[in-house]
């Protein structure tokens, strides 16, 4: 049945990817990455436009996935999502919500897991959107750029480059988050020390 849905969406090209990406952030179990690759192989010259359609669809679907988690809470998680996905994502969120979203943007775990859990855990929506935009933009446009530049030869590159991005870009982003938090904490300590002096 899911394959039939994928085939149906493929007939609509960029609009199909837009719908798939929107649904990927809300309820659909197959990541939009697969449809993006298939459509990009059919016409590599449109790969960047496809990336844009997919990215916009994901960003519009993200608040809806968040709202589902916020309104329905944990009760909905295990009904809509695989237990192993929920357990992994929850563990990641408990350690660091921002890191979970960034890593989730690159993993095979459907992105809806992270949007719904963000709502369940009352993670700030604006932060979810910011980090989702960053992570998803890298993933969508990386695939789009590879197909645009290399045509169908990019099919073999996509998995390797995605892995390298995951191994390099994600740690860099996590270090940036850590440095920012450290800066904020140091600033707060300095303000508290100045207030005590006064």
mmCIF file of N, CA, C and O in Angstrom, residues 68-144:
data_model
loop_
_atom_site.group_PDB
_atom_site.id
_atom_site.type_symbol
_atom_site.label_atom_id
_atom_site.label_comp_id
_atom_site.label_asym_id
_atom_site.label_seq_id
_atom_site.Cartn_x
_atom_site.Cartn_y
_atom_site.Cartn_z
ATOM 1 N N UNK A 68 0.455 17.785 17.116
ATOM 2 C CA UNK A 68 -0.055 16.446 17.439
ATOM 3 C C UNK A 68 0.554 15.960 18.746
ATOM 4 O O UNK A 68 -0.142 15.455 19.630
ATOM 5 N N UNK A 69 1.863 16.124 18.874
ATOM 6 C CA UNK A 69 2.533 15.721 20.110
ATOM 7 C C UNK A 69 2.076 16.529 21.302
ATOM 8 O O UNK A 69 1.891 16.005 22.403
ATOM 9 N N UNK A 70 1.886 17.830 21.087
ATOM 10 C CA UNK A 70 1.483 18.725 22.178
ATOM 11 C C UNK A 70 0.068 18.408 22.668
ATOM 12 O O UNK A 70 -0.192 18.385 23.871
ATOM 13 N N UNK A 71 -0.837 18.148 21.726
ATOM 14 C CA UNK A 71 -2.238 17.934 22.082
ATOM 15 C C UNK A 71 -2.533 16.518 22.569
ATOM 16 O O UNK A 71 -3.301 16.317 23.503
ATOM 17 N N UNK A 72 -1.930 15.541 21.911
ATOM 18 C CA UNK A 72 -2.250 14.148 22.227
ATOM 19 C C UNK A 72 -1.255 13.491 23.176
ATOM 20 O O UNK A 72 -1.539 12.450 23.757
ATOM 21 N N UNK A 73 -0.070 14.089 23.316
ATOM 22 C CA UNK A 73 0.900 13.605 24.293
ATOM 23 C C UNK A 73 1.461 12.231 23.991
ATOM 24 O O UNK A 73 1.401 11.728 22.864
ATOM 25 N N UNK A 74 2.024 11.620 25.018
ATOM 26 C CA UNK A 74 2.701 10.336 24.863
ATOM 27 C C UNK A 74 1.780 9.215 24.406
ATOM 28 O O UNK A 74 2.237 8.215 23.847
ATOM 29 N N UNK A 75 0.484 9.356 24.645
ATOM 30 C CA UNK A 75 -0.456 8.299 24.277
ATOM 31 C C UNK A 75 -0.403 7.994 22.789
ATOM 32 O O UNK A 75 -0.590 6.855 22.359
ATOM 33 N N UNK A 76 -0.151 9.034 21.981
ATOM 34 C CA UNK A 76 -0.169 8.859 20.536
ATOM 35 C C UNK A 76 1.137 8.270 20.003
ATOM 36 O O UNK A 76 1.164 7.650 18.951
ATOM 37 N N UNK A 77 2.225 8.455 20.753
ATOM 38 C CA UNK A 77 3.537 8.059 20.246
ATOM 39 C C UNK A 77 3.609 6.591 19.860
ATOM 40 O O UNK A 77 3.985 6.242 18.743
ATOM 41 N N UNK A 78 3.264 5.733 20.799
ATOM 42 C CA UNK A 78 3.430 4.304 20.553
ATOM 43 C C UNK A 78 2.351 3.732 19.634
ATOM 44 O O UNK A 78 2.478 2.621 19.160
ATOM 45 N N UNK A 79 1.304 4.510 19.389
ATOM 46 C CA UNK A 79 0.282 4.064 18.434
ATOM 47 C C UNK A 79 0.678 4.410 17.006
ATOM 48 O O UNK A 79 0.409 3.663 16.072
ATOM 49 N N UNK A 80 1.305 5.580 16.832
ATOM 50 C CA UNK A 80 1.681 6.032 15.499
ATOM 51 C C UNK A 80 3.085 5.605 15.083
ATOM 52 O O UNK A 80 3.371 5.483 13.899
ATOM 53 N N UNK A 81 3.960 5.403 16.062
ATOM 54 C CA UNK A 81 5.374 5.206 15.767
ATOM 55 C C UNK A 81 5.911 3.897 16.330
ATOM 56 O O UNK A 81 5.384 3.373 17.301
ATOM 57 N N UNK A 82 6.975 3.405 15.698
ATOM 58 C CA UNK A 82 7.625 2.192 16.191
ATOM 59 C C UNK A 82 8.260 2.465 17.548
ATOM 60 O O UNK A 82 8.863 3.525 17.766
ATOM 61 N N UNK A 83 8.156 1.475 18.436
ATOM 62 C CA UNK A 83 8.688 1.642 19.794
ATOM 63 C C UNK A 83 10.171 1.982 19.776
ATOM 64 O O UNK A 83 10.637 2.842 20.519
ATOM 65 N N UNK A 84 10.942 1.306 18.914
ATOM 66 C CA UNK A 84 12.395 1.536 18.892
ATOM 67 C C UNK A 84 12.716 2.969 18.459
ATOM 68 O O UNK A 84 13.651 3.590 18.966
ATOM 69 N N UNK A 85 11.926 3.523 17.513
ATOM 70 C CA UNK A 85 12.136 4.905 17.085
ATOM 71 C C UNK A 85 11.878 5.863 18.247
ATOM 72 O O UNK A 85 12.652 6.768 18.501
ATOM 73 N N UNK A 86 10.759 5.623 18.938
ATOM 74 C CA UNK A 86 10.375 6.495 20.053
ATOM 75 C C UNK A 86 11.427 6.447 21.150
ATOM 76 O O UNK A 86 11.846 7.483 21.682
ATOM 77 N N UNK A 87 11.869 5.237 21.505
ATOM 78 C CA UNK A 87 12.853 5.077 22.577
ATOM 79 C C UNK A 87 14.172 5.766 22.237
ATOM 80 O O UNK A 87 14.765 6.450 23.069
ATOM 81 N N UNK A 88 14.626 5.603 20.989
ATOM 82 C CA UNK A 88 15.885 6.235 20.572
ATOM 83 C C UNK A 88 15.764 7.752 20.585
ATOM 84 O O UNK A 88 16.624 8.456 21.106
ATOM 85 N N UNK A 89 14.681 8.256 19.986
ATOM 86 C CA UNK A 89 14.490 9.705 19.912
ATOM 87 C C UNK A 89 14.314 10.319 21.303
ATOM 88 O O UNK A 89 14.849 11.387 21.596
ATOM 89 N N UNK A 90 13.569 9.635 22.182
ATOM 90 C CA UNK A 90 13.359 10.138 23.538
ATOM 91 C C UNK A 90 14.676 10.225 24.296
ATOM 92 O O UNK A 90 14.942 11.216 24.989
ATOM 93 N N UNK A 91 15.495 9.185 24.161
ATOM 94 C CA UNK A 91 16.803 9.182 24.831
ATOM 95 C C UNK A 91 17.661 10.345 24.337
ATOM 96 O O UNK A 91 18.343 11.013 25.117
ATOM 97 N N UNK A 92 17.602 10.610 23.024
ATOM 98 C CA UNK A 92 18.365 11.714 22.450
ATOM 99 C C UNK A 92 17.853 13.058 22.976
ATOM 100 O O UNK A 92 18.629 13.952 23.297
ATOM 101 N N UNK A 93 16.537 13.190 23.095
ATOM 102 C CA UNK A 93 15.948 14.440 23.569
ATOM 103 C C UNK A 93 16.294 14.701 25.023
ATOM 104 O O UNK A 93 16.509 15.842 25.422
ATOM 105 N N UNK A 94 16.334 13.635 25.827
ATOM 106 C CA UNK A 94 16.632 13.813 27.246
ATOM 107 C C UNK A 94 18.050 14.322 27.458
ATOM 108 O O UNK A 94 18.328 15.042 28.405
ATOM 109 N N UNK A 95 18.961 13.963 26.545
ATOM 110 C CA UNK A 95 20.343 14.427 26.644
ATOM 111 C C UNK A 95 20.478 15.845 26.105
ATOM 112 O O UNK A 95 21.092 16.699 26.713
ATOM 113 N N UNK A 96 19.888 16.074 24.928
ATOM 114 C CA UNK A 96 20.026 17.381 24.293
ATOM 115 C C UNK A 96 19.017 17.493 23.151
ATOM 116 O O UNK A 96 19.186 16.860 22.112
ATOM 117 N N UNK A 97 17.999 18.302 23.338
ATOM 118 C CA UNK A 97 16.942 18.427 22.340
ATOM 119 C C UNK A 97 17.423 18.943 20.997
ATOM 120 O O UNK A 97 17.048 18.423 19.950
ATOM 121 N N UNK A 98 18.291 19.955 21.025
ATOM 122 C CA UNK A 98 18.795 20.525 19.771
ATOM 123 C C UNK A 98 19.569 19.488 18.971
ATOM 124 O O UNK A 98 19.402 19.353 17.762
ATOM 125 N N UNK A 99 20.426 18.746 19.677
ATOM 126 C CA UNK A 99 21.225 17.712 19.014
ATOM 127 C C UNK A 99 20.325 16.640 18.427
ATOM 128 O O UNK A 99 20.565 16.136 17.327
ATOM 129 N N UNK A 100 19.272 16.280 19.153
ATOM 130 C CA UNK A 100 18.350 15.247 18.671
ATOM 131 C C UNK A 100 17.716 15.662 17.349
ATOM 132 O O UNK A 100 17.609 14.852 16.422
ATOM 133 N N UNK A 101 17.309 16.925 17.252
ATOM 134 C CA UNK A 101 16.667 17.401 16.024
ATOM 135 C C UNK A 101 17.660 17.430 14.872
ATOM 136 O O UNK A 101 17.359 16.998 13.756
ATOM 137 N N UNK A 102 18.866 17.934 15.126
ATOM 138 C CA UNK A 102 19.877 17.999 14.073
ATOM 139 C C UNK A 102 20.263 16.609 13.589
ATOM 140 O O UNK A 102 20.345 16.357 12.388
ATOM 141 N N UNK A 103 20.494 15.702 14.535
ATOM 142 C CA UNK A 103 20.849 14.333 14.156
ATOM 143 C C UNK A 103 19.672 13.670 13.456
ATOM 144 O O UNK A 103 19.832 12.965 12.467
ATOM 145 N N UNK A 104 18.460 13.927 13.962
ATOM 146 C CA UNK A 104 17.258 13.351 13.362
ATOM 147 C C UNK A 104 17.058 13.776 11.923
ATOM 148 O O UNK A 104 16.461 13.055 11.124
ATOM 149 N N UNK A 105 17.566 14.945 11.565
ATOM 150 C CA UNK A 105 17.441 15.435 10.192
ATOM 151 C C UNK A 105 18.249 14.587 9.218
ATOM 152 O O UNK A 105 17.975 14.580 8.026
ATOM 153 N N UNK A 106 19.236 13.850 9.733
ATOM 154 C CA UNK A 106 20.108 13.057 8.864
ATOM 155 C C UNK A 106 19.885 11.555 8.976
ATOM 156 O O UNK A 106 20.314 10.806 8.113
ATOM 157 N N UNK A 107 19.239 11.096 10.042
ATOM 158 C CA UNK A 107 19.083 9.653 10.251
ATOM 159 C C UNK A 107 17.926 9.087 9.427
ATOM 160 O O UNK A 107 17.066 9.831 8.966
ATOM 161 N N UNK A 108 17.905 7.745 9.271
ATOM 162 C CA UNK A 108 16.785 7.113 8.549
ATOM 163 C C UNK A 108 15.469 7.137 9.328
ATOM 164 O O UNK A 108 14.432 6.797 8.796
ATOM 165 N N UNK A 109 15.517 7.521 10.614
ATOM 166 C CA UNK A 109 14.285 7.595 11.403
ATOM 167 C C UNK A 109 13.408 8.694 10.809
ATOM 168 O O UNK A 109 13.869 9.815 10.605
ATOM 169 N N UNK A 110 12.141 8.392 10.480
ATOM 170 C CA UNK A 110 11.257 9.422 9.908
ATOM 171 C C UNK A 110 11.219 10.675 10.780
ATOM 172 O O UNK A 110 11.177 10.585 12.007
ATOM 173 N N UNK A 111 11.210 11.829 10.137
ATOM 174 C CA UNK A 111 11.338 13.089 10.862
ATOM 175 C C UNK A 111 10.150 13.362 11.780
ATOM 176 O O UNK A 111 10.269 14.095 12.755
ATOM 177 N N UNK A 112 8.996 12.751 11.498
ATOM 178 C CA UNK A 112 7.815 12.966 12.330
ATOM 179 C C UNK A 112 8.054 12.541 13.775
ATOM 180 O O UNK A 112 7.443 13.071 14.698
ATOM 181 N N UNK A 113 8.958 11.564 13.973
ATOM 182 C CA UNK A 113 9.275 11.121 15.326
ATOM 183 C C UNK A 113 9.765 12.313 16.152
ATOM 184 O O UNK A 113 9.361 12.499 17.296
ATOM 185 N N UNK A 114 10.597 13.138 15.541
ATOM 186 C CA UNK A 114 11.191 14.259 16.266
ATOM 187 C C UNK A 114 10.219 15.430 16.417
ATOM 188 O O UNK A 114 10.247 16.124 17.431
ATOM 189 N N UNK A 115 9.357 15.637 15.424
ATOM 190 C CA UNK A 115 8.386 16.730 15.554
ATOM 191 C C UNK A 115 7.357 16.398 16.635
ATOM 192 O O UNK A 115 7.016 17.253 17.455
ATOM 193 N N UNK A 116 6.882 15.142 16.653
ATOM 194 C CA UNK A 116 5.871 14.744 17.641
ATOM 195 C C UNK A 116 6.458 14.725 19.047
ATOM 196 O O UNK A 116 5.845 15.230 20.004
ATOM 197 N N UNK A 117 7.662 14.173 19.194
ATOM 198 C CA UNK A 117 8.290 14.128 20.522
ATOM 199 C C UNK A 117 8.588 15.542 21.030
ATOM 200 O O UNK A 117 8.476 15.810 22.223
ATOM 201 N N UNK A 118 8.945 16.444 20.127
ATOM 202 C CA UNK A 118 9.180 17.841 20.535
ATOM 203 C C UNK A 118 7.931 18.415 21.193
ATOM 204 O O UNK A 118 8.013 19.102 22.215
ATOM 205 N N UNK A 119 6.771 18.129 20.603
ATOM 206 C CA UNK A 119 5.514 18.594 21.183
ATOM 207 C C UNK A 119 5.226 17.934 22.512
ATOM 208 O O UNK A 119 4.819 18.593 23.475
ATOM 209 N N UNK A 120 5.449 16.627 22.586
ATOM 210 C CA UNK A 120 5.203 15.883 23.837
ATOM 211 C C UNK A 120 6.041 16.421 24.983
ATOM 212 O O UNK A 120 5.601 16.472 26.129
ATOM 213 N N UNK A 121 7.282 16.790 24.672
ATOM 214 C CA UNK A 121 8.214 17.223 25.709
ATOM 215 C C UNK A 121 8.244 18.735 25.901
ATOM 216 O O UNK A 121 9.112 19.264 26.584
ATOM 217 N N UNK A 122 7.289 19.424 25.257
ATOM 218 C CA UNK A 122 7.195 20.889 25.380
ATOM 219 C C UNK A 122 8.484 21.597 24.977
ATOM 220 O O UNK A 122 8.844 22.634 25.542
ATOM 221 N N UNK A 123 9.173 21.031 24.000
ATOM 222 C CA UNK A 123 10.351 21.691 23.447
ATOM 223 C C UNK A 123 9.857 22.933 22.704
ATOM 224 O O UNK A 123 8.853 22.869 21.998
ATOM 225 N N UNK A 124 10.504 24.082 22.861
ATOM 226 C CA UNK A 124 10.000 25.309 22.217
ATOM 227 C C UNK A 124 9.855 25.149 20.702
ATOM 228 O O UNK A 124 10.793 24.709 20.024
ATOM 229 N N UNK A 125 8.688 25.501 20.186
ATOM 230 C CA UNK A 125 8.407 25.336 18.764
ATOM 231 C C UNK A 125 9.380 26.124 17.894
ATOM 232 O O UNK A 125 9.836 25.634 16.861
ATOM 233 N N UNK A 126 9.696 27.349 18.292
ATOM 234 C CA UNK A 126 10.584 28.173 17.462
ATOM 235 C C UNK A 126 11.969 27.536 17.345
ATOM 236 O O UNK A 126 12.613 27.611 16.296
ATOM 237 N N UNK A 127 12.417 26.866 18.426
ATOM 238 C CA UNK A 127 13.719 26.200 18.359
ATOM 239 C C UNK A 127 13.646 24.962 17.482
ATOM 240 O O UNK A 127 14.574 24.672 16.726
ATOM 241 N N UNK A 128 12.537 24.230 17.567
ATOM 242 C CA UNK A 128 12.347 23.073 16.692
ATOM 243 C C UNK A 128 12.425 23.510 15.235
ATOM 244 O O UNK A 128 13.129 22.889 14.429
ATOM 245 N N UNK A 129 11.709 24.580 14.881
ATOM 246 C CA UNK A 129 11.687 25.054 13.495
ATOM 247 C C UNK A 129 13.081 25.505 13.050
ATOM 248 O O UNK A 129 13.512 25.195 11.934
ATOM 249 N N UNK A 130 13.787 26.219 13.921
ATOM 250 C CA UNK A 130 15.140 26.691 13.557
ATOM 251 C C UNK A 130 16.089 25.543 13.285
ATOM 252 O O UNK A 130 16.776 25.508 12.254
ATOM 253 N N UNK A 131 16.145 24.585 14.202
ATOM 254 C CA UNK A 131 17.078 23.468 14.041
ATOM 255 C C UNK A 131 16.630 22.515 12.940
ATOM 256 O O UNK A 131 17.458 21.942 12.228
ATOM 257 N N UNK A 132 15.318 22.352 12.788
ATOM 258 C CA UNK A 132 14.805 21.516 11.701
ATOM 259 C C UNK A 132 15.159 22.146 10.364
ATOM 260 O O UNK A 132 15.568 21.456 9.422
ATOM 261 N N UNK A 133 15.002 23.471 10.257
ATOM 262 C CA UNK A 133 15.320 24.171 9.012
ATOM 263 C C UNK A 133 16.786 23.982 8.650
ATOM 264 O O UNK A 133 17.123 23.717 7.488
ATOM 265 N N UNK A 134 17.647 24.078 9.629
ATOM 266 C CA UNK A 134 19.079 23.922 9.390
ATOM 267 C C UNK A 134 19.404 22.504 8.915
ATOM 268 O O UNK A 134 20.030 22.306 7.870
ATOM 269 N N UNK A 135 18.957 21.519 9.671
ATOM 270 C CA UNK A 135 19.263 20.131 9.330
ATOM 271 C C UNK A 135 18.623 19.672 8.037
ATOM 272 O O UNK A 135 19.275 19.030 7.199
ATOM 273 N N UNK A 136 17.352 19.995 7.850
ATOM 274 C CA UNK A 136 16.657 19.539 6.652
ATOM 275 C C UNK A 136 17.144 20.247 5.397
ATOM 276 O O UNK A 136 17.179 19.675 4.312
ATOM 277 N N UNK A 137 17.518 21.517 5.532
ATOM 278 C CA UNK A 137 18.053 22.239 4.369
ATOM 279 C C UNK A 137 19.319 21.567 3.864
ATOM 280 O O UNK A 137 19.497 21.364 2.659
ATOM 281 N N UNK A 138 20.202 21.209 4.799
ATOM 282 C CA UNK A 138 21.448 20.534 4.406
ATOM 283 C C UNK A 138 21.134 19.236 3.673
ATOM 284 O O UNK A 138 21.690 18.964 2.607
ATOM 285 N N UNK A 139 20.213 18.460 4.231
ATOM 286 C CA UNK A 139 19.924 17.156 3.616
ATOM 287 C C UNK A 139 19.245 17.311 2.252
ATOM 288 O O UNK A 139 19.665 16.690 1.272
ATOM 289 N N UNK A 140 18.205 18.109 2.146
ATOM 290 C CA UNK A 140 17.491 18.260 0.878
ATOM 291 C C UNK A 140 18.389 18.857 -0.209
ATOM 292 O O UNK A 140 18.423 18.375 -1.338
ATOM 293 N N UNK A 141 19.104 19.923 0.152
ATOM 294 C CA UNK A 141 19.902 20.606 -0.862
ATOM 295 C C UNK A 141 21.195 19.870 -1.202
ATOM 296 O O UNK A 141 21.717 20.031 -2.304
ATOM 297 N N UNK A 142 21.687 19.065 -0.290
ATOM 298 C CA UNK A 142 22.843 18.229 -0.608
ATOM 299 C C UNK A 142 22.491 17.249 -1.722
ATOM 300 O O UNK A 142 23.193 17.129 -2.726
ATOM 301 N N UNK A 143 21.367 16.570 -1.557
ATOM 302 C CA UNK A 143 20.898 15.618 -2.575
ATOM 303 C C UNK A 143 20.612 16.353 -3.882
ATOM 304 O O UNK A 143 21.028 15.925 -4.966
ATOM 305 N N UNK A 144 19.902 17.485 -3.787
ATOM 306 C CA UNK A 144 19.568 18.250 -4.983
ATOM 307 C C UNK A 144 20.794 18.729 -5.734
ATOM 308 O O UNK A 144 20.862 18.620 -6.968
#
